[in-house]
CSV table of C-alpha atoms in Angstrom, one decimal:
chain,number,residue,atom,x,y,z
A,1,UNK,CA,0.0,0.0,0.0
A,2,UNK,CA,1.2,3.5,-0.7
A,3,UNK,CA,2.3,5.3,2.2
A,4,UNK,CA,2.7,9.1,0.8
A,5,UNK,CA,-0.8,10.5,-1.5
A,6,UNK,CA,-0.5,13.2,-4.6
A,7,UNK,CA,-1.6,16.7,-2.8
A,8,UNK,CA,-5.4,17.4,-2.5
A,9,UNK,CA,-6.3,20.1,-4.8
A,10,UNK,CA,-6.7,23.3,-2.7
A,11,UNK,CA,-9.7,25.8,-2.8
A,12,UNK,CA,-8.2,28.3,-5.4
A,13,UNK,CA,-7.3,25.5,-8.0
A,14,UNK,CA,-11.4,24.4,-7.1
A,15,UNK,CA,-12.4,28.0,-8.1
A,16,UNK,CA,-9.8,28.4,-11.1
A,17,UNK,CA,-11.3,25.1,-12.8
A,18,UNK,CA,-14.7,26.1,-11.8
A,19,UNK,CA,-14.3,29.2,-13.8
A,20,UNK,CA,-12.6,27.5,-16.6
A,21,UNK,CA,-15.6,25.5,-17.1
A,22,UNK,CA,-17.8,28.5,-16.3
A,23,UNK,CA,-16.5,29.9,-19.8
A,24,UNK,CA,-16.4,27.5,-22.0
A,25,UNK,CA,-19.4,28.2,-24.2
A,26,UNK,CA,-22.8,26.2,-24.4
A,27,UNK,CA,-23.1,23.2,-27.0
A,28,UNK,CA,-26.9,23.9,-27.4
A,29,UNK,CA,-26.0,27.8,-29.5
A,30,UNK,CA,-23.7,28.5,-31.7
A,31,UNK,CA,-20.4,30.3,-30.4
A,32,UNK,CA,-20.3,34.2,-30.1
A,33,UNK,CA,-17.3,35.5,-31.4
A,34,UNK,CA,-15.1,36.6,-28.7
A,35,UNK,CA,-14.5,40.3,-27.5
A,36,UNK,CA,-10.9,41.1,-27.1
A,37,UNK,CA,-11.2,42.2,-23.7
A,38,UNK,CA,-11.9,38.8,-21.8
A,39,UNK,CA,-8.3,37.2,-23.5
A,40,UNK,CA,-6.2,38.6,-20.8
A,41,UNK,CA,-8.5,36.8,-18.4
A,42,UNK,CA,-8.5,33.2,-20.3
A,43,UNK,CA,-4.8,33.8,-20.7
A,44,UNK,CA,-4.0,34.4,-17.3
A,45,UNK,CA,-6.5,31.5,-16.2
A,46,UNK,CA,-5.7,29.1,-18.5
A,47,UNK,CA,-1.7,29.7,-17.5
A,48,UNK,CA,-3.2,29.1,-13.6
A,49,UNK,CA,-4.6,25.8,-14.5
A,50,UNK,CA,-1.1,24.3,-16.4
A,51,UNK,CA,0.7,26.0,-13.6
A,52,UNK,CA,-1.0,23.6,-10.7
A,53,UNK,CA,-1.2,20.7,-13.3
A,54,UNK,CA,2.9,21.0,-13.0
A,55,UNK,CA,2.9,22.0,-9.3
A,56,UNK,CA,0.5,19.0,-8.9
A,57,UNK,CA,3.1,16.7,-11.2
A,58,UNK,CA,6.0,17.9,-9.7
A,59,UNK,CA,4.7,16.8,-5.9
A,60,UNK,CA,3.9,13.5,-7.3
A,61,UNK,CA,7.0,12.8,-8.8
A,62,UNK,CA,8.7,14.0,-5.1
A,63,UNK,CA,6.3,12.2,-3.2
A,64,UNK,CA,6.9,8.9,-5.2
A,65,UNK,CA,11.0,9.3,-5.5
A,66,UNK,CA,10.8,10.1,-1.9
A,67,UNK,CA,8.8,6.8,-1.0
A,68,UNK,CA,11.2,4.8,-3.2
A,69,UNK,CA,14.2,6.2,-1.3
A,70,UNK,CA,12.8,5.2,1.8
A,71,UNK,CA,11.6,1.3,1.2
A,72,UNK,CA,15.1,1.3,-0.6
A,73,UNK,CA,16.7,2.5,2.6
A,74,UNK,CA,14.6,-0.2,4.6
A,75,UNK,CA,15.3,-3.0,2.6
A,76,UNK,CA,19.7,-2.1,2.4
A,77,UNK,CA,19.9,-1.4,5.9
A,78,UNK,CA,17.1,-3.8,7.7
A,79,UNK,CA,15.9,-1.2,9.7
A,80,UNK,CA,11.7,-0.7,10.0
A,81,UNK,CA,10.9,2.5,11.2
A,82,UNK,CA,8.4,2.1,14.3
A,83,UNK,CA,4.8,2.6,13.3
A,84,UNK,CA,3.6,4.7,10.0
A,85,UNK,CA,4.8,7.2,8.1
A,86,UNK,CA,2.1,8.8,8.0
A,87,UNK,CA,1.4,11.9,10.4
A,88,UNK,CA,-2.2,11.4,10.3
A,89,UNK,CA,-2.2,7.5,12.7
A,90,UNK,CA,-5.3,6.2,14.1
A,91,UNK,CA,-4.8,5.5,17.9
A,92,UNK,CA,-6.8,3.0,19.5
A,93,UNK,CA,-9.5,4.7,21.4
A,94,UNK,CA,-12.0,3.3,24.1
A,95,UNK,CA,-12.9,4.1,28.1
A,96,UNK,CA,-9.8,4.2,29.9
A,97,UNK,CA,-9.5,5.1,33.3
A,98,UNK,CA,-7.4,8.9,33.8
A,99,UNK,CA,-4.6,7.2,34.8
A,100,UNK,CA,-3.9,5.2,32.0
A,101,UNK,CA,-4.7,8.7,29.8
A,102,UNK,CA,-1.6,10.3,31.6
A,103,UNK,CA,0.4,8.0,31.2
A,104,UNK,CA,-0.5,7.4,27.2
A,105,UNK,CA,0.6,11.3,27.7
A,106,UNK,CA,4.0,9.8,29.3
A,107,UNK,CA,4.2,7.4,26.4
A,108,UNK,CA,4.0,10.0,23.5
A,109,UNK,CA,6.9,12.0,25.3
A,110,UNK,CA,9.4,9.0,25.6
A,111,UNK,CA,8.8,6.9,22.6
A,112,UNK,CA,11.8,7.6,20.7
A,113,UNK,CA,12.2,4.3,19.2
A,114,UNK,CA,11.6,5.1,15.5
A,115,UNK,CA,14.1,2.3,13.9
A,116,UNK,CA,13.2,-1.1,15.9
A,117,UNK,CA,13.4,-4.3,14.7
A,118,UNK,CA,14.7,-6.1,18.3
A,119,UNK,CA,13.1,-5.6,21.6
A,120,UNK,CA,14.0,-6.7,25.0
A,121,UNK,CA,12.0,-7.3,28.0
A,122,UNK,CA,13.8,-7.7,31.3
A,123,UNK,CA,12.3,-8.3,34.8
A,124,UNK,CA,13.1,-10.3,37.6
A,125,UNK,CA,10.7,-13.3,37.9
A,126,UNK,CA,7.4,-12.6,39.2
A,127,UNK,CA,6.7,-9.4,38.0
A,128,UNK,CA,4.4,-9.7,35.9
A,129,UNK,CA,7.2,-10.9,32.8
A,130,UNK,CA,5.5,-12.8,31.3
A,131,UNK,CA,2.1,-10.9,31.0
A,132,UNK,CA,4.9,-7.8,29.4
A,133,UNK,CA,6.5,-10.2,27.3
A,134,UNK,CA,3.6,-11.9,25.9
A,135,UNK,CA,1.6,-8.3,25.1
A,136,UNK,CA,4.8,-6.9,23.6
A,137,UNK,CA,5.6,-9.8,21.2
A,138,UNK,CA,1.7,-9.8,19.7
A,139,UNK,CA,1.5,-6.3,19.3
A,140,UNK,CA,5.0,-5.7,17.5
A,141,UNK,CA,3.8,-8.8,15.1
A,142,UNK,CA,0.4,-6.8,14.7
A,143,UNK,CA,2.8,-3.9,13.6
A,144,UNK,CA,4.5,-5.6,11.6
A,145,UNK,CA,1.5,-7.1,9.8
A,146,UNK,CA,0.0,-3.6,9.5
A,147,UNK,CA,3.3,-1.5,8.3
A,148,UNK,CA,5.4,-4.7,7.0
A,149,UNK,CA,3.1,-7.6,6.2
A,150,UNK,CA,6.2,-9.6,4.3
A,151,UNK,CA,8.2,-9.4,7.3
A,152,UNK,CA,5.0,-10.6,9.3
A,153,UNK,CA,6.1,-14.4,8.8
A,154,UNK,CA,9.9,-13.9,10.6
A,155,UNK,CA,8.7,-12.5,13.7
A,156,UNK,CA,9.9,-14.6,16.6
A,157,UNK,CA,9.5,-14.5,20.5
A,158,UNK,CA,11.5,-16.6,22.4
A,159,UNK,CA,13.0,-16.6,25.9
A,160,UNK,CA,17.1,-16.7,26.5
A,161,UNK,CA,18.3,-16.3,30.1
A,162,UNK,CA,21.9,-17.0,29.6
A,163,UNK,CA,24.4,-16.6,27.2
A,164,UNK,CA,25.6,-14.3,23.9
A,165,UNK,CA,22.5,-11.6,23.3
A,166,UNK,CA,23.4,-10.5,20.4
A,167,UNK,CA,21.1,-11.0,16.7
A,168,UNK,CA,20.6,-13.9,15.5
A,169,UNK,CA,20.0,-12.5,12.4
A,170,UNK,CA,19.7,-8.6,11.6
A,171,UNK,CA,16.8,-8.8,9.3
A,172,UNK,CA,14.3,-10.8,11.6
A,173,UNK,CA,11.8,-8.8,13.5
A,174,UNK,CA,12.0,-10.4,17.2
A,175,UNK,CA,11.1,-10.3,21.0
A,176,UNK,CA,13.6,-11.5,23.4
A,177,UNK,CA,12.4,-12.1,27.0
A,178,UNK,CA,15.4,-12.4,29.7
A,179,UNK,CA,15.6,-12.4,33.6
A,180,UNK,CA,19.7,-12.4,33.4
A,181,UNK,CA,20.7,-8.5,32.3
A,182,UNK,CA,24.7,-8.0,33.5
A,183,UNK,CA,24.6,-3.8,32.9
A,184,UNK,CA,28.5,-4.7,33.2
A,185,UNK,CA,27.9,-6.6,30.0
A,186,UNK,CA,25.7,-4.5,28.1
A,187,UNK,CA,27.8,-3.0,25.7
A,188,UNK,CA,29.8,-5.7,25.1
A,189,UNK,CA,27.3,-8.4,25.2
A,190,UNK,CA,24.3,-6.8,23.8
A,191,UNK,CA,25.2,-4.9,21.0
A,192,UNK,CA,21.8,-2.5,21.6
A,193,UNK,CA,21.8,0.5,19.8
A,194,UNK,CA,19.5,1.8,17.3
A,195,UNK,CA,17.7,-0.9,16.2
A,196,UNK,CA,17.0,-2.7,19.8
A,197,UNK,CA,14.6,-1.2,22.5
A,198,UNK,CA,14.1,-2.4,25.8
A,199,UNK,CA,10.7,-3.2,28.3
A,200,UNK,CA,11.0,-3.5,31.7
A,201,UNK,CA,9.0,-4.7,34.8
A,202,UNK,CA,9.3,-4.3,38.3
A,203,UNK,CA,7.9,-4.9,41.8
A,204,UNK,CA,7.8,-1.1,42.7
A,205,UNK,CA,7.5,2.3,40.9
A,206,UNK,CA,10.8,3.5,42.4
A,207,UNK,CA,12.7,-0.1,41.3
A,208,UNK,CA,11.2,0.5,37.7
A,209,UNK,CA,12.6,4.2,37.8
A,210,UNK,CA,16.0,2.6,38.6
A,211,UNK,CA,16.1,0.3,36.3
A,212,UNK,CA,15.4,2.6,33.1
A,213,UNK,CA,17.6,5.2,34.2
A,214,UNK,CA,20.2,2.5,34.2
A,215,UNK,CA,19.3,1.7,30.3
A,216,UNK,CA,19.1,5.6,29.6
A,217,UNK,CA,22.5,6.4,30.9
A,218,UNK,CA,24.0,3.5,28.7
A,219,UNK,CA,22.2,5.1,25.5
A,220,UNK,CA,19.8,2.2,25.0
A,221,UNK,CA,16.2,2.9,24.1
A,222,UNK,CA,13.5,2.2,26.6
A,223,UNK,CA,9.9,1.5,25.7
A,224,UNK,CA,7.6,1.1,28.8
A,225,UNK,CA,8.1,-0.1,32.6
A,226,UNK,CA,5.7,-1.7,33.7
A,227,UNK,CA,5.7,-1.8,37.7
A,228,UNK,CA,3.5,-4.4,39.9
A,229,UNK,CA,1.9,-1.1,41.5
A,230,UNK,CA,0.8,0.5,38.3
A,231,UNK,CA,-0.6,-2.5,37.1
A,232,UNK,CA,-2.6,-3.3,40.6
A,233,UNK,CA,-3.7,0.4,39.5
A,234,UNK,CA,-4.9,-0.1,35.9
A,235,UNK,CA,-4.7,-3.7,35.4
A,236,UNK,CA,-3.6,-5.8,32.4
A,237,UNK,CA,-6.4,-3.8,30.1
A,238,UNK,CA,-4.4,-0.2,30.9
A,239,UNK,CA,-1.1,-2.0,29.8
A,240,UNK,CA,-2.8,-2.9,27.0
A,241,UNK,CA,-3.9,0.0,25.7
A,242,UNK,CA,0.0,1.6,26.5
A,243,UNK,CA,1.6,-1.2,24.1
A,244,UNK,CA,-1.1,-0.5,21.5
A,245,UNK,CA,-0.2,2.9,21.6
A,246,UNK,CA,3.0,2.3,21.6
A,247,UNK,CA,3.2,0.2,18.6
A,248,UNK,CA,0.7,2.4,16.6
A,249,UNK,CA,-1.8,0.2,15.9
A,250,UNK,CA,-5.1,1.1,14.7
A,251,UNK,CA,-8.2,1.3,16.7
A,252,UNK,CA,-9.6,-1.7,15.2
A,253,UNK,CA,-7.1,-4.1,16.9
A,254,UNK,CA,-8.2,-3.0,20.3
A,255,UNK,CA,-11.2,-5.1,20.7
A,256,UNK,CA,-9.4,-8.3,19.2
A,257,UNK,CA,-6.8,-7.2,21.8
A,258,UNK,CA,-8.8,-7.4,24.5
A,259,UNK,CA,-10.7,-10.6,23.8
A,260,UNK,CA,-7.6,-12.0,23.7
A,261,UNK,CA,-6.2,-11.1,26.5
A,262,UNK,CA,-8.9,-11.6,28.7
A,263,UNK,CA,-9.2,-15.0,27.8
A,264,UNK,CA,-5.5,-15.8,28.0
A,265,UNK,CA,-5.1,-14.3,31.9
A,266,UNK,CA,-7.5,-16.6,32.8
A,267,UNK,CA,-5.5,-19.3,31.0
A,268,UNK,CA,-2.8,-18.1,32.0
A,269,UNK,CA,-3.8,-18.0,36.2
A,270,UNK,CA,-5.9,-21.6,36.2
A,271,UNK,CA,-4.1,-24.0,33.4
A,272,UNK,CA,-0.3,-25.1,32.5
A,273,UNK,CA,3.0,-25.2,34.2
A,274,UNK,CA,2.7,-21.9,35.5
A,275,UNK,CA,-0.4,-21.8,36.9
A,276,UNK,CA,-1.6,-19.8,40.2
A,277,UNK,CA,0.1,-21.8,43.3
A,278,UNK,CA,-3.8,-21.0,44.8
A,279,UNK,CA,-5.0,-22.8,41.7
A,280,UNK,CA,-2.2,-25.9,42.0
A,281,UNK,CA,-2.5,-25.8,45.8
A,282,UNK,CA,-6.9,-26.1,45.7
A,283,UNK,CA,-6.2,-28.8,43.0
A,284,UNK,CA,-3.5,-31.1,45.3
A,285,UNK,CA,-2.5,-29.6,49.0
A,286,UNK,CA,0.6,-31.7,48.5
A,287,UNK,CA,2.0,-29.3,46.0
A,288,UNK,CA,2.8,-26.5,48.7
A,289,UNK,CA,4.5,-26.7,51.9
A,290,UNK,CA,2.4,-23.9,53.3
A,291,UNK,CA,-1.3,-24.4,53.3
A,292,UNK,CA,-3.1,-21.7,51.1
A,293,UNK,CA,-6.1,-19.6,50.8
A,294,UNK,CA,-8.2,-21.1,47.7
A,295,UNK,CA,-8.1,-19.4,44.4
A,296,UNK,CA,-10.9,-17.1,44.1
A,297,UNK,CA,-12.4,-18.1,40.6
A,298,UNK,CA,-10.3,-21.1,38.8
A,299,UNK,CA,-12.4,-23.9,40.5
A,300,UNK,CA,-16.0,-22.3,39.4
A,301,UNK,CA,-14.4,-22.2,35.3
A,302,UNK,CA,-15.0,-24.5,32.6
A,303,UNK,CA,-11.6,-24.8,31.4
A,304,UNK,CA,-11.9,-26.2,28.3
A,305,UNK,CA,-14.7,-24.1,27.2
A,306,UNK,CA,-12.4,-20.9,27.8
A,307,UNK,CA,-9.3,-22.7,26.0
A,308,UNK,CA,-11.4,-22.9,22.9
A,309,UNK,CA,-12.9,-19.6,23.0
A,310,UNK,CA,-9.1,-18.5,23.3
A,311,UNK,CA,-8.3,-20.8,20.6
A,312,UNK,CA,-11.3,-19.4,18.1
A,313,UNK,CA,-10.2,-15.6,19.0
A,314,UNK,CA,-9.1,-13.7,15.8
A,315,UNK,CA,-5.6,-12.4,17.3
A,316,UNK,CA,-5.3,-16.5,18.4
A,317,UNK,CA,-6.1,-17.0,14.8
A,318,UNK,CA,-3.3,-15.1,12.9
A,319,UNK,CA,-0.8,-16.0,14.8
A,320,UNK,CA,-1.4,-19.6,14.5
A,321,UNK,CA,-1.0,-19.4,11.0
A,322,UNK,CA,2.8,-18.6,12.1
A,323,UNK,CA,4.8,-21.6,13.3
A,324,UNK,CA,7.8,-19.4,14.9
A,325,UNK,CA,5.3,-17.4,17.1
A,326,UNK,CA,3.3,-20.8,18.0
A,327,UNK,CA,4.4,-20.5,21.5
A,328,UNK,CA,3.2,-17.4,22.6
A,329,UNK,CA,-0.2,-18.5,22.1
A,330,UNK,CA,0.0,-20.7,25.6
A,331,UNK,CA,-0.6,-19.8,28.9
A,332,UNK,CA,3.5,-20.4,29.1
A,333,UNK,CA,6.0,-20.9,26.9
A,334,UNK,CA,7.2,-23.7,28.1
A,335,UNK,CA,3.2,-25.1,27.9
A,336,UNK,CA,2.3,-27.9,25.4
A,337,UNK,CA,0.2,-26.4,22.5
A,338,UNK,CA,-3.3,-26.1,23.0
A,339,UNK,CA,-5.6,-28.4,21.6
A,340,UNK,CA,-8.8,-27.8,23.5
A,341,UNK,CA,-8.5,-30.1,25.9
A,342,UNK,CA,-4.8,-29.4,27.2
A,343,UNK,CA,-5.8,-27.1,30.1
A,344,UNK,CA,-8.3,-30.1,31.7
A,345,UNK,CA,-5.3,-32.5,31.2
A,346,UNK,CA,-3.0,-30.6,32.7
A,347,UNK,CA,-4.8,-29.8,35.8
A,348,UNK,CA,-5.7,-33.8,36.3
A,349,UNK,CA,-2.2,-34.2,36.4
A,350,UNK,CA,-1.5,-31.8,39.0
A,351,UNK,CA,-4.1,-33.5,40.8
A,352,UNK,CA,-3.7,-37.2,40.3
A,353,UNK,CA,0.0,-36.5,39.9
A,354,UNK,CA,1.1,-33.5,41.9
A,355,UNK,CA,2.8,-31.4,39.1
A,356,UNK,CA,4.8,-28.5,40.7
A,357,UNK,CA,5.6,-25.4,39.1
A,358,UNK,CA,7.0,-25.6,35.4
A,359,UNK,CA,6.9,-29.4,35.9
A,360,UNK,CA,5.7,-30.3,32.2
A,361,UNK,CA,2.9,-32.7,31.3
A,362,UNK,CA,4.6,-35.2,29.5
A,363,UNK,CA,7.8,-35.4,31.9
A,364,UNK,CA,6.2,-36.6,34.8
């Protein structure tokens, strides 16, 4: 799709045309000779209308050498600039709370990551990582799919804690979530700069604050943090509407978004090796040393019913159509795939079996 458009035609070029056609004589009488005073007039006029023909020509052939230099730049260097070209981008718009419209405010003033193809998401376990990780990696493939729909296909999410965190490969749109982060290391190890942006999570407001200002000072680009407090404050469906925003994706998405995502928490809290230690605990006692309070909805769900509403969602949809982002669409990556009947299986095991945490199904 074409990213720049020809200039409109303004009002005066509306009003010279419209009195070009105003004096062209009637077919139904024969034509009056002409006076000599109204030349000047059709000269000048008709000189107006080839001059915006050429004005109009000109922009076009800007506009399109323009566009040509750009994609051409995109596809020698492998860089995708972040979101549209165009000025004119449809945000996603629904109720929010005020909170969650400040800090949209917050997000326009810090986005600076215009030439992204890596990002990063770093928090110590239990902070929500996952949730971050999992948001971030479908709405930077909806991006791409928008903007770059034959780069769509190479996105990849994966997890590394350990080890070299450098590309893989330059040209392949991708989400990296970590819990290891050496700032020691960065520069060496990392290799961030223009093209790599980084999302963070924390317990506290203050420890998020930290931890960015620690990425700023070393010249990487951060995108959001997302604290424990903050999202206690607007919940999963405010983060939501920040990575939307962030990503520039149209209002449309929003909805698909959040039928998706409502689903999957619940997935995500009641089913699979990372399920709620309330959830594993109600299920079989003998999976917790401590005795626990019982989870307040998982035992009252149908859980296959909400595994194949998940699975018949239309974000669930296009990404299954995508065998490198497959795992992203389980409660946990480290879950078997769904199938409608994994969650149910999973949970028998736990209780005829006593899976613990991130014990898998079929290593028992």
């Amino acid at each position: 799709s074409t990213v720049f458009q020809a200039p409109l035609i303004g009002p005066s070029a509306s009003l010279i045309i419209r009195d070009i056609r105003s004096s062209m004589p009637s077919r139904s009488r024969p034509l009056a000779p002409l006076s000599p005073r109204p030349w000047p007039l059709c000269i000048i006029v008709i000189a107006s209308f080839f001059a915006i023909s050429a004005y109009i020509n000109i922009n076009n052939d800007v506009d399109n050498q323009m566009e040509t230099k750009i994609v051409k730049d995109i596809m020698t260097s492998n860089i995708r600039p972040l979101g549209n070209f165009s000025e004119v981008q449809e945000k996603p718009i629904s109720n929010i709370t005020q909170k969650t419209k400040l800090l949209l405010e917050q997000v326009d003033m810090d986005k600076s990551a215009n030439n992204i193809t890596r990002f990063i998401t770093y928090g110590t376990p239990r902070t929500a990582s996952t949730l971050q990780f999992n948001m971030v990696c479908v709405c930077f493939f909806l991006n791409m799919n928008v903007h770059f729909p034959s780069l769509a296909n190479t996105t990849k999410c994966y997890f590394q804690n350990e080890g070299d965190f450098s590309y893989s490969s330059l040209d392949q749109p991708q989400v990296m979530k970590t819990h290891s982060f050496q700032f020691a290391n960065v520069t060496n190890k990392l290799g961030l700069g223009a093209e790599s942006g980084v999302f963070i999570t924390a317990r506290t407001k203050a420890e998020g604050y930290k931890l960015a200002n620690n990425f700023k000072k070393l010249g990487n680009v951060v995108g959001l943090t997302q604290d424990l407090e903050t999202l206690s404050e607007i919940k999963a469906e405010g983060f939501l509407h920040l990575y939307a925003h962030f990503f520039d994706l149209p209002s449309q998405y929003l909805p698909m978004l959040q039928e998706h995502y409502t689903l999957w928490e619940k997935l995500r809290v009641c089913c699979g090796v990372q399920m709620s230690k309330h959830w594993r605990y109600e299920l079989n006692p003998a999976t917790s040393r401590n005795k626990l309070e019982p989870h307040p909805f998982c035992g009252s769900l149908d859980i296959d019913v909400v595994e194949k509403a998940f699975m018949n969602t239309t974000i669930f949809k296009m990404i299954d159509d995508y065998s490198s982002l497959g795992r992203i669409l389980r409660p946990a990556l480290k879950d078997e795939a769904l199938d409608g009947r994994y969650c149910s299986s999973y949970n028998e095991a736990v209780r005829t079996k006593g899976l613990k945490f991130n014990q898998q199904l079929n290593i028992v």
